[in-house]
Each structure stands twice: as structure tokens, then as C-alpha cells.
Coordinates of C-alpha atoms and ligand atoms in Angstrom, one line a residue:
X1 CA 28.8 15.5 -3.4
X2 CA 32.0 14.3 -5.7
X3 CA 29.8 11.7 -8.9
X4 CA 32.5 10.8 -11.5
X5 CA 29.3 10.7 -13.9
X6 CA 31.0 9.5 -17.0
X7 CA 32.5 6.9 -15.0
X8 CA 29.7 5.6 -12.8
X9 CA 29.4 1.8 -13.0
X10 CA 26.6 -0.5 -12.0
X11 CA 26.9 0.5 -8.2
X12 CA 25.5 1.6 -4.7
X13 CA 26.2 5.2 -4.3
X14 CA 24.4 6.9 -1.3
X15 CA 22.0 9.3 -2.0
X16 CA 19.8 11.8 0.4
X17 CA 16.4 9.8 1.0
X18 CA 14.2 6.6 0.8
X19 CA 10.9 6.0 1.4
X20 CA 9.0 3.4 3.1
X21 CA 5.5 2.1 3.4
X22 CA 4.3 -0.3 6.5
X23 CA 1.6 -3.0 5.9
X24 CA -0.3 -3.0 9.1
X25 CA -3.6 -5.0 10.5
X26 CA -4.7 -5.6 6.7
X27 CA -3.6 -1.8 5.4
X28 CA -0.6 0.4 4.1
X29 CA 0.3 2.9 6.5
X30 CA 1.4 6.4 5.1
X31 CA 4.3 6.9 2.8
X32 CA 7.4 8.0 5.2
X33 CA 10.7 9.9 4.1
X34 CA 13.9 8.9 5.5
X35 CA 17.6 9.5 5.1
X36 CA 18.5 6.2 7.0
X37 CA 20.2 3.7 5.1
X38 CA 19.6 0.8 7.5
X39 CA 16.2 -0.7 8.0
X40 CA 15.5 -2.5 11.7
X41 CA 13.7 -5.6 11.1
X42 CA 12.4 -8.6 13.2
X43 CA 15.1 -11.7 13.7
X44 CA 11.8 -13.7 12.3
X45 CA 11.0 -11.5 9.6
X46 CA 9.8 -14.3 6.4
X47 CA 12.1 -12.1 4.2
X48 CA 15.1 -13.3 6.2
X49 CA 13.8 -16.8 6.7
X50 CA 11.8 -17.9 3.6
X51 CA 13.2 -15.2 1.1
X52 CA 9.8 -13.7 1.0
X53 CA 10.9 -10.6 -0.7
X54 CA 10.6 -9.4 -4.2
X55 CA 12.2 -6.0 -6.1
X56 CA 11.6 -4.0 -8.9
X57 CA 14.2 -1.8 -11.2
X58 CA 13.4 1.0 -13.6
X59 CA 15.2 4.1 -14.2
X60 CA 14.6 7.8 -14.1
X61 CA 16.9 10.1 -17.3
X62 CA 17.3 13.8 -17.4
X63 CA 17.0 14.9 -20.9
X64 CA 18.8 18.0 -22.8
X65 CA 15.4 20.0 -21.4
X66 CA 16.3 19.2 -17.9
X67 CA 13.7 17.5 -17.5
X68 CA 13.4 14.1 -15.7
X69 CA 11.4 11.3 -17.1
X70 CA 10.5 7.7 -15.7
X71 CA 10.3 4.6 -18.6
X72 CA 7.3 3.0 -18.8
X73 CA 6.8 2.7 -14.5
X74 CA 3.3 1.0 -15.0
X75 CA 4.4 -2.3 -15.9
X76 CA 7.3 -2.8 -12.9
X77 CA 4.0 -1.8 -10.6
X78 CA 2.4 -4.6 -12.6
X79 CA 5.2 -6.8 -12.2
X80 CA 5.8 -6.4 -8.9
X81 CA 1.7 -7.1 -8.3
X82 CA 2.3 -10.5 -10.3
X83 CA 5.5 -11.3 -7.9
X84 CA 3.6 -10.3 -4.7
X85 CA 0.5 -12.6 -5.9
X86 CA 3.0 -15.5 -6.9
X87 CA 5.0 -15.8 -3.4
X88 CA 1.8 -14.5 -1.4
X89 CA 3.2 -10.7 -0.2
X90 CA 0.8 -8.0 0.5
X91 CA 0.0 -6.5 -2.8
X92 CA 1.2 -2.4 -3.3
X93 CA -1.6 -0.6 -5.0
X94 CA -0.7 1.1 -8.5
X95 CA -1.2 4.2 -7.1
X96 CA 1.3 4.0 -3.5
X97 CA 3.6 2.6 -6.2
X98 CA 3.6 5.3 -8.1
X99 CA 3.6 8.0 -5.3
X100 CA 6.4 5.8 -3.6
X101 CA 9.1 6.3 -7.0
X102 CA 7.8 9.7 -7.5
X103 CA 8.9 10.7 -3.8
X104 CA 12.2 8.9 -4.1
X105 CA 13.1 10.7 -7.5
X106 CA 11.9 14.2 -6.4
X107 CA 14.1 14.1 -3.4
X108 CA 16.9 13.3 -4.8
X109 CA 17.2 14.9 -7.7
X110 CA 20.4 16.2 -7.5
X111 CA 21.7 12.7 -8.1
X112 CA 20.1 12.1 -11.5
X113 CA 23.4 12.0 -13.9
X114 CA 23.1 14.9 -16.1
X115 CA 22.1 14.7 -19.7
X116 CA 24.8 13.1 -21.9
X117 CA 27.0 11.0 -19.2
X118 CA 24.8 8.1 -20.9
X119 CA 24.2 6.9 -17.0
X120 CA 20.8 7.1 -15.4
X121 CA 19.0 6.9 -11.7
X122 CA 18.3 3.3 -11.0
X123 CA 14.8 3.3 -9.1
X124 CA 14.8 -0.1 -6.8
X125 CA 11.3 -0.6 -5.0
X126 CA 11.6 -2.9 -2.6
X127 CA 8.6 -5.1 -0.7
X128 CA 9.8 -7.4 2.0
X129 CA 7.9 -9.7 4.4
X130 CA 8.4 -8.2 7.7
X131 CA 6.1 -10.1 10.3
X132 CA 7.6 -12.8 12.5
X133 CA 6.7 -16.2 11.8
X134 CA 9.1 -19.7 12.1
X135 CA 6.7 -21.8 10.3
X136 CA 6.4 -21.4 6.5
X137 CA 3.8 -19.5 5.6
X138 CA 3.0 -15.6 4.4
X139 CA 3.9 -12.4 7.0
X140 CA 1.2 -10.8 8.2
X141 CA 3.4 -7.2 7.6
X142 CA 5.0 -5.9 5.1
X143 CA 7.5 -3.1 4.5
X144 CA 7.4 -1.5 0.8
X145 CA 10.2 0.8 0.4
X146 CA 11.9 2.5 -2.7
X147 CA 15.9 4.0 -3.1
X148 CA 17.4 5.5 -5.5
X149 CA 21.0 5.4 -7.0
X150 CA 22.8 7.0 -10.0
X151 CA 24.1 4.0 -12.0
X152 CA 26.2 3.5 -15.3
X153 CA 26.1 0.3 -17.4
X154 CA 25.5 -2.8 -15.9
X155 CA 28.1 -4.9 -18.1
X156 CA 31.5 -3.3 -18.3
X157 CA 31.5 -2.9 -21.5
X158 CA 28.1 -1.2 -21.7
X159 CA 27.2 -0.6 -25.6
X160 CA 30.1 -2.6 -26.4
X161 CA 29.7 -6.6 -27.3
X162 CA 30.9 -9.0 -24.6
X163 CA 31.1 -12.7 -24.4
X164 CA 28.8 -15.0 -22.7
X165 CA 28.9 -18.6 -21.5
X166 CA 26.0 -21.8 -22.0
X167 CA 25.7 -22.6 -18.2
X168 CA 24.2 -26.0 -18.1
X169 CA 25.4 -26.9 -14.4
X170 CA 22.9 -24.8 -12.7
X171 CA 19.3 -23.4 -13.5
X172 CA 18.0 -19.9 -12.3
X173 CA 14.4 -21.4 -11.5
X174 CA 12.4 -24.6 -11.6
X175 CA 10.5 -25.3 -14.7
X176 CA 7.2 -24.6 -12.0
X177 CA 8.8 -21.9 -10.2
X178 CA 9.4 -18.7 -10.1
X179 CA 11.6 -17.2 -12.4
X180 CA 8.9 -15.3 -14.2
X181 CA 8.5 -12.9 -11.5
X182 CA 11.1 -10.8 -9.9
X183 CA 12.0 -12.8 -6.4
X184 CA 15.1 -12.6 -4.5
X185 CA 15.1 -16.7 -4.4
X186 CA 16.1 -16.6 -8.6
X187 CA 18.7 -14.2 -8.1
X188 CA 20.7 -16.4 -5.2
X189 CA 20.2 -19.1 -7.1
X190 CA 22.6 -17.4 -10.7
X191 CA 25.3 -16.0 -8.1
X192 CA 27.6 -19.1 -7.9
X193 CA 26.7 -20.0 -12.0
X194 CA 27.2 -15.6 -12.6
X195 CA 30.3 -16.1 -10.7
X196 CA 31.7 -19.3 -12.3
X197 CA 30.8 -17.7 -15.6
X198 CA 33.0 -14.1 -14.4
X199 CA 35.8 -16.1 -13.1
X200 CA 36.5 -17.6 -16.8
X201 CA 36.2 -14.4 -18.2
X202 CA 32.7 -14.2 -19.2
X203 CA 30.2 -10.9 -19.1
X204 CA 27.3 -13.1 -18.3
X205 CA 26.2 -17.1 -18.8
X206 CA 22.8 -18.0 -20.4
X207 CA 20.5 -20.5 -18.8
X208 CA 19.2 -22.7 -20.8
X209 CA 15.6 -23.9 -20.5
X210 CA 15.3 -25.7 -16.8
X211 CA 13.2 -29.1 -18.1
X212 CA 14.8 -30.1 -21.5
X213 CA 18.5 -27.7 -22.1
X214 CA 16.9 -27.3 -25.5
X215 CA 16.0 -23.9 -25.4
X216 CA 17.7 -20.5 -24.8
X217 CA 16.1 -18.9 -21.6
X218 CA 17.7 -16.0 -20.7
X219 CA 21.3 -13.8 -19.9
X220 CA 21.7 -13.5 -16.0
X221 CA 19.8 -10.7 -15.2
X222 CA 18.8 -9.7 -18.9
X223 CA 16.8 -11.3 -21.7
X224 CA 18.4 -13.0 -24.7
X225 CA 16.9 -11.7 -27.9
X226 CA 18.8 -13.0 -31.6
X227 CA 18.2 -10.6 -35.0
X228 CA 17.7 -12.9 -38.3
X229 CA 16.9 -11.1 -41.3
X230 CA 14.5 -8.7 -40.4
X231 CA 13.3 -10.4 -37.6
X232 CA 13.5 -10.0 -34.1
X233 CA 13.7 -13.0 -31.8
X234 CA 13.2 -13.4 -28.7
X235 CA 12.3 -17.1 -26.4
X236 CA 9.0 -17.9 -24.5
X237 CA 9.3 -19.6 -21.7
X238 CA 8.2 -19.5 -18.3
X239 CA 11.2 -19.8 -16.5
X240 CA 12.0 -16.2 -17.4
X241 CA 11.7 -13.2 -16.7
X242 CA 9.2 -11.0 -18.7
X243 CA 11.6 -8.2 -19.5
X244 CA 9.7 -4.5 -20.2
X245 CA 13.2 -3.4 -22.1
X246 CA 12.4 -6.6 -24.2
X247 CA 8.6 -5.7 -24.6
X248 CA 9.6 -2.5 -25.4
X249 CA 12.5 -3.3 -28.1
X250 CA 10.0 -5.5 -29.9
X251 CA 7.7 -2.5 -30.2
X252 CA 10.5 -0.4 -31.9
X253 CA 11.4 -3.3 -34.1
X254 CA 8.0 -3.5 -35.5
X255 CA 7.9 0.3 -35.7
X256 CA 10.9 -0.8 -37.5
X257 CA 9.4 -2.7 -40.3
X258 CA 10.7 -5.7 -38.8
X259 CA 8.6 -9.1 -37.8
X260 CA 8.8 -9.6 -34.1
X261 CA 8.9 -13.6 -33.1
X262 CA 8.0 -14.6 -29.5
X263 CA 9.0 -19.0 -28.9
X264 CA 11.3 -21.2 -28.2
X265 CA 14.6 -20.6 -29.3
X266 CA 16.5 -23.7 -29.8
X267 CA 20.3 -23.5 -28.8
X268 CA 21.4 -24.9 -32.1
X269 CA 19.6 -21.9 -33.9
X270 CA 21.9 -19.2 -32.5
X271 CA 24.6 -20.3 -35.3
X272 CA 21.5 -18.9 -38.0
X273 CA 21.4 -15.6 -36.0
X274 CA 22.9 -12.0 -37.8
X275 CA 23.7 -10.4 -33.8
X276 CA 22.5 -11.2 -30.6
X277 CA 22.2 -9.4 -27.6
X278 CA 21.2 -9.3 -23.6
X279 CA 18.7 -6.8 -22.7
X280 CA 17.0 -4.9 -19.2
X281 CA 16.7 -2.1 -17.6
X282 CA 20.3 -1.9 -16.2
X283 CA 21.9 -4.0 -19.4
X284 CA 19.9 -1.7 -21.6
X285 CA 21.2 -3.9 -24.7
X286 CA 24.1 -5.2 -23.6
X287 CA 25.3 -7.0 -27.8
X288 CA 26.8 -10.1 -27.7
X289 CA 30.3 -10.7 -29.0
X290 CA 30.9 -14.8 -28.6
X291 CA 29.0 -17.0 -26.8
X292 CA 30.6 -19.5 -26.0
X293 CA 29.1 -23.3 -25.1
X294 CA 32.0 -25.4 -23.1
X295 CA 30.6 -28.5 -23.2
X296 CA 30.6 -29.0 -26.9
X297 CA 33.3 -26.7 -28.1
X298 CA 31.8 -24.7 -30.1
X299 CA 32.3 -21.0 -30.1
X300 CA 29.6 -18.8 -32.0
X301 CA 30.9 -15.6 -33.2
X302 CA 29.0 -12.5 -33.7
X303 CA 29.8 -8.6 -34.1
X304 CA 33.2 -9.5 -36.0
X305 CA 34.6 -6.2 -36.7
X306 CA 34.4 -5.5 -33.2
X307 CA 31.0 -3.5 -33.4
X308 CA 27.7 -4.1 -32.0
X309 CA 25.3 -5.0 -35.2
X310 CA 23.8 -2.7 -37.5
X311 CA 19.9 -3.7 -36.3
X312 CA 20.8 -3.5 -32.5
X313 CA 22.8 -0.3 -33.0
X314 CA 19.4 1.5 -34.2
X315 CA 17.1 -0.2 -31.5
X316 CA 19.7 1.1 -28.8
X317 CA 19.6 4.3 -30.5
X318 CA 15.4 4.4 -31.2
X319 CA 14.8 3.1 -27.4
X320 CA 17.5 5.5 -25.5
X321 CA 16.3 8.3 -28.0
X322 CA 13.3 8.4 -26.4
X323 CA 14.2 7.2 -22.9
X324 CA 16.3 10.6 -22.5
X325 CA 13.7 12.5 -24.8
X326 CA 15.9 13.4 -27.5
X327 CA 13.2 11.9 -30.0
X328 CA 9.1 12.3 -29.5
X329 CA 7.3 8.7 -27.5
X330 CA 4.8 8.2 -29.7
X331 CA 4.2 4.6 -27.3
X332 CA 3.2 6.9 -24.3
X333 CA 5.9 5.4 -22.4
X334 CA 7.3 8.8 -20.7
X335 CA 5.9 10.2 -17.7
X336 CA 7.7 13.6 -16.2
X337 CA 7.8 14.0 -12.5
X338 CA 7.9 17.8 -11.9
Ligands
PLP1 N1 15.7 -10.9 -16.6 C1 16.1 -10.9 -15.4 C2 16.4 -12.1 -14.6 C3 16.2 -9.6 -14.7 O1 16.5 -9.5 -13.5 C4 15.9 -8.4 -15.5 C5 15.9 -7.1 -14.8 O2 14.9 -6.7 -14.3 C6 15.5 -8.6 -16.8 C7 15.5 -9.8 -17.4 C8 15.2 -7.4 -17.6 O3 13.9 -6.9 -17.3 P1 13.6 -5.4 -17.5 O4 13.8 -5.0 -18.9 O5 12.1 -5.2 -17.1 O6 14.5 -4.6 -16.6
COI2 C1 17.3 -4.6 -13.8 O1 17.7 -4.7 -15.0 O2 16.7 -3.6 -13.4 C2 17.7 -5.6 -12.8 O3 17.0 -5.6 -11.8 C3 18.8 -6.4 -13.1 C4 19.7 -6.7 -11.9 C5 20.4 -5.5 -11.3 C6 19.0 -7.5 -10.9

């Protein structure tokens, strides 16, 4: 095993195990342990046909104790109940879900980046359709598995501000669809937008609300949240996706002091905001340098000596404080697998 860990990026590195679950006649199966990489699945499967497939991502941190702690893992089961209930996949109980990411971390352990590389061990659960059917409708088996990979930031420039793009050519997900739940379908749909948006030079694009282009919906694979004054904004809409970093950095700014504000964001208010930034579990917050709105020429500028803002330096801090333990939880968001 050769891990650059200060220099890991937002990648696939091979670890020892997975683990996988079968949905059988009505019932999950056992909870199997694997080293395969490659999963043999039917040329019918719905998850090949009809994208009938959704994911989760969390992350697992090894603190200065040594030991390893999971963020909050109770509201991607949720999540991924919500997903499985909005594209109709077999629901995974709380409990296999839990045992599933537990499994996954345990054996592979030795691929958690040590404490102080500032990278992590991406968890991805993974539930798929798996039954043969041509017509459109629901499998009637399921495989839920979960891998595990070391992972650095997700944008380049990790804590660093980058530059985003208003994409108004293309929208993630329908204004009735499904972008508030974690789908593969969503994600297909931002790769030629992500890419147009890389190819001129930008980290990310922002959609903009699918019905009206109004509204600020979200950055690629992250949420959009604006600082103004003391408050912390962040849009509502249903067209994205509800973002536990995001749930979790409103907490902390209310712990704060600070007033937390959950609506609409019109695009015209982003000139009133102090920073901005992209948040997740794999952008962490990712500030926002420029974004940058094509159409209309207009460039807004944040983070002008070159630093990410003073309010979403200490919610990076606060958050990843207690994400690698260096600071108590008092949200009971920790749990430590042994
Ligand atoms: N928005 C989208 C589209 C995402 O894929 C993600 C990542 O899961 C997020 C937001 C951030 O969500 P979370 O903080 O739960 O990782
Ligand atoms: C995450 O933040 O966990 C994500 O899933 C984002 C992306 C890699 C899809």
C-alpha cells in the first residue's frame, strides 16, 4: 500500500473489501464481505435500463486519538429511505444500513488517512435495481452494497475560493422530479452542463431554479449557501438536494449567534451577499471566489484578498473541529466504530 495522503484528490483508490446485501422474494439476505471489485448483474437489470439506482456519501475521520468516527450516518440512511420511496427501490432498514458502513469501515481501516492530511474515507452505499424487467416498472431484487475509498477535496482547490458559472442552458432535475433525493438520473443529467462549466475554467456551475431561473438552486454536487451580516442563507427549493453538511453548518451558525434563513434566494441578491460558498460531504465548504453569470456580463466578486471569508473560515473550522474530534459534539453527531 503506497497513499500519497496529503495529496489524495477526489478519487477511486482500491481498498481491501465491500459489502453487499441481496433483496430476495420480499427480504434482505445476509450482509456478505467481498474483495471483488466487479459486481455480475443481469443484462435487464432496471438499474441499467431505467436508472433505478440511488447512492449515498458520508465520510469516516480518524482523529488525533486514533480513533475513527462517522458524521452524522443517520440522516444519509434517512435519505437514502426517502430516495428508495421516491423511485420505488426496496427500502434498506436503518439498522442493515448501519451494520453495512460499519463493516465496510472496520475492514478497511488501514485506508482511513491519518489524522492531519485534512483527507477522509469517503463511505458510498450503493442500492441498485437488480431484477430483470423490459417494461418500466420497479425490480423485484435489489442489491445494497457499501465501498469505501480514502478521498481529498472534491474541488481542487479544497479550502481555497474558486469560481463558479450561472448555467442556464441545462437544469439538474424537473421542477416535479427528483432532484431532492440522491438518484443517479440528476447526476447524468449536470455531466455535460459540469463539463461545459470545467472546460471554461470553472470549479462548478449553479443551477438555477428549473420553473422560473429566478432563484439560486444549488452548486453541482454541493449546496449554495450566501453569509449577509450575521445571517446565514441558504435556498429552498425542491429541486435540490437536502444537503446534511448544509443542515449541519446552519446548526453551527446559530450556535454561532447568527440567524439562519431557509427560502428562495433570488439571483439578483447574491451582489448583497458578504461570502458565499458550496457545501457537501465531499466539497466540505468549498468558498466561492467569482461567480460568474455569462449571459448578462456580470461578474460578482467575493473573497478579494484571495481568502475564504472570515464567517465561513470559522464554520469550516467549528464543523471539521468536530468532524475529526479535535473539539467536543455537543449535537450528538459522532458515532465511533471500534
Ligand atoms: N447537492 C448534491 C446534488 C449532492 O450530490 C450533494 C452530495 O451529496 C450535496 C448537495 C451535499 O449533500 P451532503 O452534505 O449531504 O453530502
Ligand atoms: C457527496 O458530497 O457525498 C457527493 O455525493 C457529491 C458527489 C461526489 C456526487
Amino acid at each position: 500500500m503506497n497513499i500519497d495522503w496529503q495529496n489524495l484528490t477526489f478519487g477511486y483508490t482500491r481498498t481491501d473489501y465491500n459489502v453487499r446485501c441481496y433483496f430476495r422474494d420480499g427480504k434482505w439476505g445476509e450482509l456478505e464481505i467481498t474483495s471483488d471489485e466487479y459486481i455480475p448483474i443481469h443484462i435487464a437489470a432496471t438499474c441499467l435500463h431505467y436508472g433505478q439506482e440511488s447512492f449515498e456519501g458520508m465520510k469516516a475521520y480518524l482523529g488525533k486519538d486514533e480513533k475513527i468516527r462517522l458524521f452524522r450516518w443517520q440522516e444519509n440512511a434517512r435519505r437514502m429511505k426517502r430516495s428508495a420511496e421516491g423511485i420505488k427501490l426496496a427500502v434498506v432498514p436503518e439498522e442493515l444500513f448501519h451494520k453495512a458502513i460499519v463493516k465496510a469501515v472496520q475492514l478497511n481501516k488501514k485506508f482511513i488517512p491519518p489524522y492531519g492530511t485534512g483527507s477522509s474515507l469517503y463511505v458510498r452505499p450503493l442500492l441498485l435495481g437488480t431484477g430483470a424487467e423490459v417494461g418500466v416498472k420497479p425490480a423485484n431484487e435489489y442489491m445494497f452494497m457499501v465501498f469505501v475509498t480514502p478521498v481529498g477535496p472534491y474541488f481542487k482547490t479544497g479550502f481555497k475560493p474558486g469560481d463558479m458559472m450561472i448555467c442556464r442552458d441545462f437544469d439538474r432535475a424537473a421542477p416535479l422530479g427528483t432532484g431532492h433525493i440522491k438518484v443517479g438520473g440528476n447526476y447524468a443529467a449536470s455531466l455535460l452542463s459540469l463539463e461545459k462549466g470545467h472546460d471554461k475554467g470553472f470549479a462548478s456551475v449553479i443551477y438555477l431554479d428549473a420553473k422560473e431561473k429566478k432563484y439560486i438552486d444549488e452548486c453541482g454536487p454541493a449546496n449554495f449557501f450566501g453569509i449577509k451580516g450575521d445571517t446565514y442563507i441558504t435556498p429552498d427549493s425542491h429541486t435540490i438536494l437536502p444537503s446534511i453538511t448544509n443542515l449541519s453548518l446552519q446548526e453551527i451558525a446559530r450556535e454561532m449567534g447568527m440567524k439562519v434563513e431557509k427560502r428562495p434566494v433570488p439571483l439578483e441578491e447574491i451582489g448583497d451577499f458578504d461570502e458565499v460558498g458550496a457545501c457537501g460531504t465531499a466539497a466540505v465548504i468549498s468558498p466561492i471566489r467569482k461567480i460568474v453569470d455569462l449571459e448578462n456580463m456580470i461578474t460578482y466578486e467575493y473573497c478579494k484578498d484571495g481568502n475564504p471569508g472570515p464567517v465561513s473560515t470559522k464554520l469550516y473550522n467549528r464543523l471539521t473541529a468536530i468532524q475529526y474530534g479535535d473539539e467536543p459534539d455537543p449535537f450528538g453527531w459522532i458515532e465511533f466504530v471500534d
